[in-house]
mmCIF file of N, CA, C and O and ligand atoms in Angstrom:
data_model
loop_
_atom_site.group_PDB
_atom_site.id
_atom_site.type_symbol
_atom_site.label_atom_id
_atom_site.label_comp_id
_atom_site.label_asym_id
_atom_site.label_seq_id
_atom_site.Cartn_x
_atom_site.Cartn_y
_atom_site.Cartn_z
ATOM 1 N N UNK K 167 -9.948 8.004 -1.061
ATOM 2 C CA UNK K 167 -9.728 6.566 -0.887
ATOM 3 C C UNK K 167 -8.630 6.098 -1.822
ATOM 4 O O UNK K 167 -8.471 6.533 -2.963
ATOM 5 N N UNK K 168 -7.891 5.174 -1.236
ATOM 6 C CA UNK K 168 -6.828 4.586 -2.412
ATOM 7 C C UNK K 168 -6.592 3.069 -1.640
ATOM 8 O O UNK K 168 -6.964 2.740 -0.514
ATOM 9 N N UNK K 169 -5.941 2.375 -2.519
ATOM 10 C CA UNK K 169 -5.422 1.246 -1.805
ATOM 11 C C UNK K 169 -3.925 1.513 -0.614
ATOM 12 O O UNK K 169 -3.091 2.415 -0.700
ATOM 13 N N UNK K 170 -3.986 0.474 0.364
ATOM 14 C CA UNK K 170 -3.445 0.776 1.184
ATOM 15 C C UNK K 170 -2.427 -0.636 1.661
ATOM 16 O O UNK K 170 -3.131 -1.622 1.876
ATOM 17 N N UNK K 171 -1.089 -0.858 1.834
ATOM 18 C CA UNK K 171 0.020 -1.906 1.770
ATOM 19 C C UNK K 171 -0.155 -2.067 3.606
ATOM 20 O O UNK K 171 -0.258 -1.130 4.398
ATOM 21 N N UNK K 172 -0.148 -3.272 3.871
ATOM 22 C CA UNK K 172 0.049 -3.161 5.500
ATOM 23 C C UNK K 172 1.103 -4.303 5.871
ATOM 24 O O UNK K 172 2.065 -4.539 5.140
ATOM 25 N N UNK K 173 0.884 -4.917 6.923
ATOM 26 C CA UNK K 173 2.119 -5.294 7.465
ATOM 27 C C UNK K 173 3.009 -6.558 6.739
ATOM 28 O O UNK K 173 4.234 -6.644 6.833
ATOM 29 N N UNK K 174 2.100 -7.573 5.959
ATOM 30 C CA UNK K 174 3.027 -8.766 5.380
ATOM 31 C C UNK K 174 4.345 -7.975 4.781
ATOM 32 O O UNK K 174 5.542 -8.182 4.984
ATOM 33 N N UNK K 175 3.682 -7.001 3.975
ATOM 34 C CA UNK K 175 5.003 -6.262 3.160
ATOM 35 C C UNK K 175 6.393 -6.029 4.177
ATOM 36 O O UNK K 175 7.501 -6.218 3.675
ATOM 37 N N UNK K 176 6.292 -5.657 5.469
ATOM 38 C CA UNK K 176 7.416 -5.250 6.047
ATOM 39 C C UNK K 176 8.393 -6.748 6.452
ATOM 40 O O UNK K 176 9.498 -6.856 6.985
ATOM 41 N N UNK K 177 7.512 -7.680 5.979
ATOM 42 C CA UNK K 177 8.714 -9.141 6.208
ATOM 43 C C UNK K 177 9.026 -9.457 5.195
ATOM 44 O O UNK K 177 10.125 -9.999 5.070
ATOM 45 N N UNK K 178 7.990 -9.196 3.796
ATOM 46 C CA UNK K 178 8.105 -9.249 2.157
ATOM 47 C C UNK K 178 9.053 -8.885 1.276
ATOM 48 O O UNK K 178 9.997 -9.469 0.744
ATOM 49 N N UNK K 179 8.403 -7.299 1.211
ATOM 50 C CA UNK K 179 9.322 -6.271 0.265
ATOM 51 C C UNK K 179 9.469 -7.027 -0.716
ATOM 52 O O UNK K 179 10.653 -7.154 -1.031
ATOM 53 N N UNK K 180 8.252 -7.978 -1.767
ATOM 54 C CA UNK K 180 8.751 -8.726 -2.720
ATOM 55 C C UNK K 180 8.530 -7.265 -4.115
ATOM 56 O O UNK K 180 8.790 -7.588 -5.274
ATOM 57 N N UNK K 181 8.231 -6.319 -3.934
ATOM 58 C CA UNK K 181 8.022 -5.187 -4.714
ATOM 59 C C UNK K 181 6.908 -5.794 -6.139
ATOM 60 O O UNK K 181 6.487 -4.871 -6.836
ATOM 61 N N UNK K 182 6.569 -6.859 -6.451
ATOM 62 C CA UNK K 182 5.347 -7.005 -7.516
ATOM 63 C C UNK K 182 5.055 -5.869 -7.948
ATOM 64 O O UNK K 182 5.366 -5.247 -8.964
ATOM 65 N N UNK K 183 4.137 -5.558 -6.677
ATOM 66 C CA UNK K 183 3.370 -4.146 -7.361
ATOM 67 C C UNK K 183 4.091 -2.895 -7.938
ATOM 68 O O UNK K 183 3.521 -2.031 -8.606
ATOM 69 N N UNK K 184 5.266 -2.896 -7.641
ATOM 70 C CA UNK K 184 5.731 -1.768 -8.360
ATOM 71 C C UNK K 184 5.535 -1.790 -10.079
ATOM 72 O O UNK K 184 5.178 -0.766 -10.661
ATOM 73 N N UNK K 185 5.750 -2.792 -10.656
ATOM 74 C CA UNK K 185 5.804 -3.135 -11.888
ATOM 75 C C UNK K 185 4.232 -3.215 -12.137
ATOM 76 O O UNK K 185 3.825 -2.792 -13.219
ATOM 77 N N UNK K 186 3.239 -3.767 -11.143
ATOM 78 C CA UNK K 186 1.640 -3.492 -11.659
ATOM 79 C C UNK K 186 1.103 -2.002 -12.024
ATOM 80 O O UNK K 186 0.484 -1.676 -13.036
ATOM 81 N N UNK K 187 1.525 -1.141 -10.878
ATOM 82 C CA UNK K 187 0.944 -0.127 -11.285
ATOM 83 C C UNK K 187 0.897 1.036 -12.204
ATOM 84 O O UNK K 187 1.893 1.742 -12.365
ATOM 85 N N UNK K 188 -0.293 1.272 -12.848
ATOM 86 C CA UNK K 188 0.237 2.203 -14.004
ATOM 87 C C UNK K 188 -0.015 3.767 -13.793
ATOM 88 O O UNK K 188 -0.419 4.558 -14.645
ATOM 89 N N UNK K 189 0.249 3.977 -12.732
ATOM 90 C CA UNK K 189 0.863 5.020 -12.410
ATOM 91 C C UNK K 189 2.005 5.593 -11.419
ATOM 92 O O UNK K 189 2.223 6.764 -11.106
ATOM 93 N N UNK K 190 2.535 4.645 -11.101
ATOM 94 C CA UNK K 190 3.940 4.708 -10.378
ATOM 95 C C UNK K 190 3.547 5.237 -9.638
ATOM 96 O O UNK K 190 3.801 6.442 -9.651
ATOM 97 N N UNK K 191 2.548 4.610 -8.351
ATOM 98 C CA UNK K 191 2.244 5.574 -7.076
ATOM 99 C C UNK K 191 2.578 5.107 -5.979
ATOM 100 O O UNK K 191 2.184 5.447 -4.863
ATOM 101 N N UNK K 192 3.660 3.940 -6.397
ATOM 102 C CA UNK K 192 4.424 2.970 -4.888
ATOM 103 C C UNK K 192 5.338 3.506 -5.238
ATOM 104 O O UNK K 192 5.717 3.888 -6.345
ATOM 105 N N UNK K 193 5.742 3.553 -4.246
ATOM 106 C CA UNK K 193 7.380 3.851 -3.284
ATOM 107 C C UNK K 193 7.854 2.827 -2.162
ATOM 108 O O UNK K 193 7.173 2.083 -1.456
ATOM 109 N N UNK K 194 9.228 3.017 -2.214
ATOM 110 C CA UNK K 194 9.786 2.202 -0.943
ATOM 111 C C UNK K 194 10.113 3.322 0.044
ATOM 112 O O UNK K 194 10.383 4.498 -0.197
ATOM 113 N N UNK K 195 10.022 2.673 1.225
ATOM 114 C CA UNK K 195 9.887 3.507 2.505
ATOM 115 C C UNK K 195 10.980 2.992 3.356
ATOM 116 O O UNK K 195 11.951 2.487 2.791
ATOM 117 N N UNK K 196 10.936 3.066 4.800
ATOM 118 C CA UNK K 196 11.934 2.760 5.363
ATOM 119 C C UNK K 196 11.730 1.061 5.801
ATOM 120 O O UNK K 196 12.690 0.325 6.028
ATOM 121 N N UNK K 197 10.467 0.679 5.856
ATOM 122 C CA UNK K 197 10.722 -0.547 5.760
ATOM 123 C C UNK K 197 9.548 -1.566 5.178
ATOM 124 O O UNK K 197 9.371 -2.708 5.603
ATOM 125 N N UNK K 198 8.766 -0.921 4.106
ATOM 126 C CA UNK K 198 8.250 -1.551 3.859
ATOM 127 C C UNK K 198 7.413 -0.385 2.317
ATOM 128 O O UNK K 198 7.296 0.833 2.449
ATOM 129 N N UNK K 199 6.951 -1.163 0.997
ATOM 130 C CA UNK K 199 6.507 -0.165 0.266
ATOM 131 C C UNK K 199 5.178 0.601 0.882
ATOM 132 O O UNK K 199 4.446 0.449 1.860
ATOM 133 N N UNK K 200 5.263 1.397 -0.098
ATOM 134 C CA UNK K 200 4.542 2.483 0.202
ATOM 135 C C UNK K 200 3.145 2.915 -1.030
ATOM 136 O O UNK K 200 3.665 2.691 -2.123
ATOM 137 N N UNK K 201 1.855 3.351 -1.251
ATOM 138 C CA UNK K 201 0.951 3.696 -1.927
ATOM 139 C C UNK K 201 0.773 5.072 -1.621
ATOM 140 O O UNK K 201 0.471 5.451 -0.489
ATOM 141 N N UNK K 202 0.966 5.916 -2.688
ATOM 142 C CA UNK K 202 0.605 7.554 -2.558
ATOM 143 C C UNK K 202 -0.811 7.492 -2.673
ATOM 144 O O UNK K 202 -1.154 7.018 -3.756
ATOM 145 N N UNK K 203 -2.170 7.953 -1.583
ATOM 146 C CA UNK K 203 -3.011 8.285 -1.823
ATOM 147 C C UNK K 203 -3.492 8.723 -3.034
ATOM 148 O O UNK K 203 -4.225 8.068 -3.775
ATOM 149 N N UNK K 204 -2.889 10.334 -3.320
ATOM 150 C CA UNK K 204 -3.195 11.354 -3.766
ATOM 151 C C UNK K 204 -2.924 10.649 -5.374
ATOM 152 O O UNK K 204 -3.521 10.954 -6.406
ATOM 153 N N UNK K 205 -2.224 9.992 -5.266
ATOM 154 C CA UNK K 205 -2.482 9.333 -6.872
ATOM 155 C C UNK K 205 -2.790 8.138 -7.292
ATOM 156 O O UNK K 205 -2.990 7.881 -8.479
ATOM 157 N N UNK K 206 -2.847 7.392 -6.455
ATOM 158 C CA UNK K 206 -3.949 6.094 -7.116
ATOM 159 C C UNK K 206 -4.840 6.056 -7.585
ATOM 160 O O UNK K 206 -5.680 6.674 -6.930
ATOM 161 N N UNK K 207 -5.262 5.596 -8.550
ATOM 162 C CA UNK K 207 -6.415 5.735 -9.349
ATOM 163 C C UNK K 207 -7.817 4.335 -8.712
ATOM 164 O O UNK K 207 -8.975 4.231 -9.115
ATOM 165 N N UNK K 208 -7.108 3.493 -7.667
ATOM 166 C CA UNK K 208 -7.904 2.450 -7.410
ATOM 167 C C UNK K 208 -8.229 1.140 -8.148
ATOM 168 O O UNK K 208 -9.119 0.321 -7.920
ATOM 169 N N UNK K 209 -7.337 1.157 -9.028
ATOM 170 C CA UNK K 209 -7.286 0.040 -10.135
ATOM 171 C C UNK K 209 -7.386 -1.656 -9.959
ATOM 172 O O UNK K 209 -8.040 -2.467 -10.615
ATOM 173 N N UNK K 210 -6.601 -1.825 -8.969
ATOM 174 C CA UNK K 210 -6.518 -2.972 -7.950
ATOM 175 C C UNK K 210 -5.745 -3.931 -8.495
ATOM 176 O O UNK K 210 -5.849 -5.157 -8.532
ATOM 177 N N UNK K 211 -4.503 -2.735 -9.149
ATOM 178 C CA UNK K 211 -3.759 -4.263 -9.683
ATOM 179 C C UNK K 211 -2.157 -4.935 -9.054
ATOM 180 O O UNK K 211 -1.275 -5.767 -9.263
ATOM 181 N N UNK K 212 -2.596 -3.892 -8.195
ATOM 182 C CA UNK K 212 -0.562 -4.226 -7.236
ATOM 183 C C UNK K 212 -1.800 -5.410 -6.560
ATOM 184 O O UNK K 212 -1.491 -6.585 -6.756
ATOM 185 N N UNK K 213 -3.211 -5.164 -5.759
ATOM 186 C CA UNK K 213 -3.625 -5.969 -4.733
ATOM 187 C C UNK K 213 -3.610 -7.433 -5.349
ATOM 188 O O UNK K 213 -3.372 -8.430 -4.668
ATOM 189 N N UNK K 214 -3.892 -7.459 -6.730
ATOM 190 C CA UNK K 214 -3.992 -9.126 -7.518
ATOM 191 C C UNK K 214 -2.308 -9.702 -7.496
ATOM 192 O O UNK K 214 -2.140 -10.899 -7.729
ATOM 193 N N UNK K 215 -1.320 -8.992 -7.268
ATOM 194 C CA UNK K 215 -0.120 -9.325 -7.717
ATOM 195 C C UNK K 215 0.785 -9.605 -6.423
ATOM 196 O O UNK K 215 1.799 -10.302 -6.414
ATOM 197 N N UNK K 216 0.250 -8.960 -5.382
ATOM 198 C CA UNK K 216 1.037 -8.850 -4.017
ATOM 199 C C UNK K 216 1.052 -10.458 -3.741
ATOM 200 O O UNK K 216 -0.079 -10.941 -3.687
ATOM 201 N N UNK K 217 2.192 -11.425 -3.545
ATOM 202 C CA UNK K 217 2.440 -12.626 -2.931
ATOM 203 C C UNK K 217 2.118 -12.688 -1.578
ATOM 204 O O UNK K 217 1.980 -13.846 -1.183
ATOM 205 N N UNK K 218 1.950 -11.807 -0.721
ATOM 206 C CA UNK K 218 1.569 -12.038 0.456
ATOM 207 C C UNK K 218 0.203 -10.932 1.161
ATOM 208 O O UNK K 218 0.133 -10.552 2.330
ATOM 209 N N UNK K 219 -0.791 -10.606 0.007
ATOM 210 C CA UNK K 219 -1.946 -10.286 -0.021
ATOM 211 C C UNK K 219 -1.701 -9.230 1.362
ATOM 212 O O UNK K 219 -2.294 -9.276 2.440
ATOM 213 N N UNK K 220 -0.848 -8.478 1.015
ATOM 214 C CA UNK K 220 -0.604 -7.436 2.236
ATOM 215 C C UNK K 220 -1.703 -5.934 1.587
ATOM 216 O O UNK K 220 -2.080 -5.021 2.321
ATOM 217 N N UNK K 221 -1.970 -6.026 0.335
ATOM 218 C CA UNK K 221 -2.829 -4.698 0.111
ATOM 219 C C UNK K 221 -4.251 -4.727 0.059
ATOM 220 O O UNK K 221 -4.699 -5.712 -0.527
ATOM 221 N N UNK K 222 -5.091 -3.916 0.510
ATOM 222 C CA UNK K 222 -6.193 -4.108 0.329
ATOM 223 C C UNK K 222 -6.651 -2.568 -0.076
ATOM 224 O O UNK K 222 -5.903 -1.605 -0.243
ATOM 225 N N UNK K 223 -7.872 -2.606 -0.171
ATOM 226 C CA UNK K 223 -8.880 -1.002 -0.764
ATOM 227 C C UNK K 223 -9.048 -0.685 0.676
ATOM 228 O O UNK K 223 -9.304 -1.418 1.631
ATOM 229 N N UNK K 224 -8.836 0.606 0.592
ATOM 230 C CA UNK K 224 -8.655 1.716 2.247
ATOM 231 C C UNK K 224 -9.809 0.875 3.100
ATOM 232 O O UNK K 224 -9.646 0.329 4.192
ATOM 233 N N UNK K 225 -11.271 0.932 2.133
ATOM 234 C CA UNK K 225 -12.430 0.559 3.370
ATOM 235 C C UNK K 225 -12.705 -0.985 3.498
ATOM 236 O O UNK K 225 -13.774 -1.539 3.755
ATOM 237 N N UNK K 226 -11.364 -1.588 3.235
ATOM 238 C CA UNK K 226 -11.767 -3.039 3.428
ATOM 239 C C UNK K 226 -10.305 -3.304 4.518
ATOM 240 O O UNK K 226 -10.444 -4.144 5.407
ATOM 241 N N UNK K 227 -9.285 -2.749 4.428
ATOM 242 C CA UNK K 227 -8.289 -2.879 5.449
ATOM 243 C C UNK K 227 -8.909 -3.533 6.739
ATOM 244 O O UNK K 227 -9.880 -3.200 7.419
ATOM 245 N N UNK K 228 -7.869 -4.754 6.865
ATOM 246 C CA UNK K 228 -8.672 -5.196 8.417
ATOM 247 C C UNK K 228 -8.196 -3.847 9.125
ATOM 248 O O UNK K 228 -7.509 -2.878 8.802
ATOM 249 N N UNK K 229 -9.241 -4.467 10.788
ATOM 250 C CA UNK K 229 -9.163 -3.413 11.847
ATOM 251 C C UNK K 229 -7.899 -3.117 12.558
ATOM 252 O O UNK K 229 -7.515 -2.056 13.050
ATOM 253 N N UNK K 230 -7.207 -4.540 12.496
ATOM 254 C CA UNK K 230 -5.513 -4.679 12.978
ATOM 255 C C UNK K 230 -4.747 -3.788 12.401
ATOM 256 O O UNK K 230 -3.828 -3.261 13.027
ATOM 257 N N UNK K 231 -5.016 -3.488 11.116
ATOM 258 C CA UNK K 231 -4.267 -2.930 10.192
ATOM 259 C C UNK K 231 -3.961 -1.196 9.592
ATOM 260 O O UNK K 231 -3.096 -0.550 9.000
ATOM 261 N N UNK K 232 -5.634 -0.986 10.358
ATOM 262 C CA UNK K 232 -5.642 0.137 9.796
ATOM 263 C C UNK K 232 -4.640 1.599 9.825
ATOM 264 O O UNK K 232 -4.648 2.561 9.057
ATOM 265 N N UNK K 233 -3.671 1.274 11.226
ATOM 266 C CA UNK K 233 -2.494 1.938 11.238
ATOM 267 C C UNK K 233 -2.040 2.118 9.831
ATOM 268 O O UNK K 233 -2.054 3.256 9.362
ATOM 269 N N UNK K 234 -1.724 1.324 9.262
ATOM 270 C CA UNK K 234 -1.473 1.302 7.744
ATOM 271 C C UNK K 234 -1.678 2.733 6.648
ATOM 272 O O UNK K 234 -0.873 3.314 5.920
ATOM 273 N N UNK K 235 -2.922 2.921 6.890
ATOM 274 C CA UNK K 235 -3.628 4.037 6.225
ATOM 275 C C UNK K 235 -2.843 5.120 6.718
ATOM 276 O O UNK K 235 -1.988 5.637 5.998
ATOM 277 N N UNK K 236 -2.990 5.387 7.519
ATOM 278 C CA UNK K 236 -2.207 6.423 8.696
ATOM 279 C C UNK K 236 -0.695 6.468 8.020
ATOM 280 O O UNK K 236 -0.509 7.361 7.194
ATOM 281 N N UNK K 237 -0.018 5.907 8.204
ATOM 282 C CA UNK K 237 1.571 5.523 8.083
ATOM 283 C C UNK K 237 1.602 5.862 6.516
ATOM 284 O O UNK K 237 2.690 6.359 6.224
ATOM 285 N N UNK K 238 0.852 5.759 5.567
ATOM 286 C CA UNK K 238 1.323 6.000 4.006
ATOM 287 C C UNK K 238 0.543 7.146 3.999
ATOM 288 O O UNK K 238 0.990 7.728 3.011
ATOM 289 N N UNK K 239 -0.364 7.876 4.474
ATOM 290 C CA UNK K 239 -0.693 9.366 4.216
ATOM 291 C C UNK K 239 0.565 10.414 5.057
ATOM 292 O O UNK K 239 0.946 11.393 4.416
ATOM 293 N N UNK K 240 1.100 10.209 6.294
ATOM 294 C CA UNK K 240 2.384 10.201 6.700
ATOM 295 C C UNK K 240 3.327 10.246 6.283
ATOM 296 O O UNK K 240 4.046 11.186 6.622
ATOM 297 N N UNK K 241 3.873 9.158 5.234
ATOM 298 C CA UNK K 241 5.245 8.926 4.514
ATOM 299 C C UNK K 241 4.713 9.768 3.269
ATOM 300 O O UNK K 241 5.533 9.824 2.352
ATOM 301 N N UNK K 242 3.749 10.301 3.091
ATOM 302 C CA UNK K 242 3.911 11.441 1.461
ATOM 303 C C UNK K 242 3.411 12.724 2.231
ATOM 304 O O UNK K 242 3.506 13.813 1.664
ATOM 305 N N UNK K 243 2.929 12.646 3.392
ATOM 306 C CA UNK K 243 3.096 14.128 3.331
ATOM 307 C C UNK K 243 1.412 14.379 3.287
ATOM 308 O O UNK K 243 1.031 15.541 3.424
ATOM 309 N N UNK K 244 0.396 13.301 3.098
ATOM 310 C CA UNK K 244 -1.058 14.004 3.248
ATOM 311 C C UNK K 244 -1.895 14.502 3.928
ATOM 312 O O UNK K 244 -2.940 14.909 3.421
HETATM 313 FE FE1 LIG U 1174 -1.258 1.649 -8.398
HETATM 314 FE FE2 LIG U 1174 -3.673 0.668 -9.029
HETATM 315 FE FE3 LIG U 1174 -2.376 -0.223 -6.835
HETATM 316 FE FE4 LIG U 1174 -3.372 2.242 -6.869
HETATM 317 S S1 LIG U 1174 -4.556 0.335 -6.946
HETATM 318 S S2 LIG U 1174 -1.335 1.637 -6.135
HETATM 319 S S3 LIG U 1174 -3.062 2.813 -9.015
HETATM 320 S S4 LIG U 1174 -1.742 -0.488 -8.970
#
């Protein structure tokens, strides 16, 4: 489980969370950031900082969204 960025970000890209997290596990992607599974620790602090409340925790992602999950295990490779 990790937190997971979904669609506000792809009109956003205000990057906040890059600077929240303390383990540098966002990336930018081709059009929108990105959360590495494999290293989030679940902290929840890009989700308090995001201006357009685009992140949520994997098992709370709305149902619209859940492509999301999919698309950032994808963009690293999990
Ligand atoms: Fe980084 Fe914490 Fe957000 Fe995971 S939940 S991406 S560790 S800030």
């Amino acid at each position: 489980m990790s937190y997971v960025i979904t669609s506000p970000c792809i009109e956003e890209q205000a990057a906040d969370c890059l600077d929240s997290c303390p383990v540098d596990c966002i990336e930018k992607g081709e059009d929108q950031y990105l959360i590495d599974p494999t290293i989030c620790i679940d902290c929840g602090a890009c989700e308090a900082v995001c201006p357009v409340d685009a992140i949520f925790y994997e098992e709370d992602v709305p149902e619209e969204e859940t492509e999301f999950i999919a698309k950032a295990k994808e963009f690293f490779d999990v």
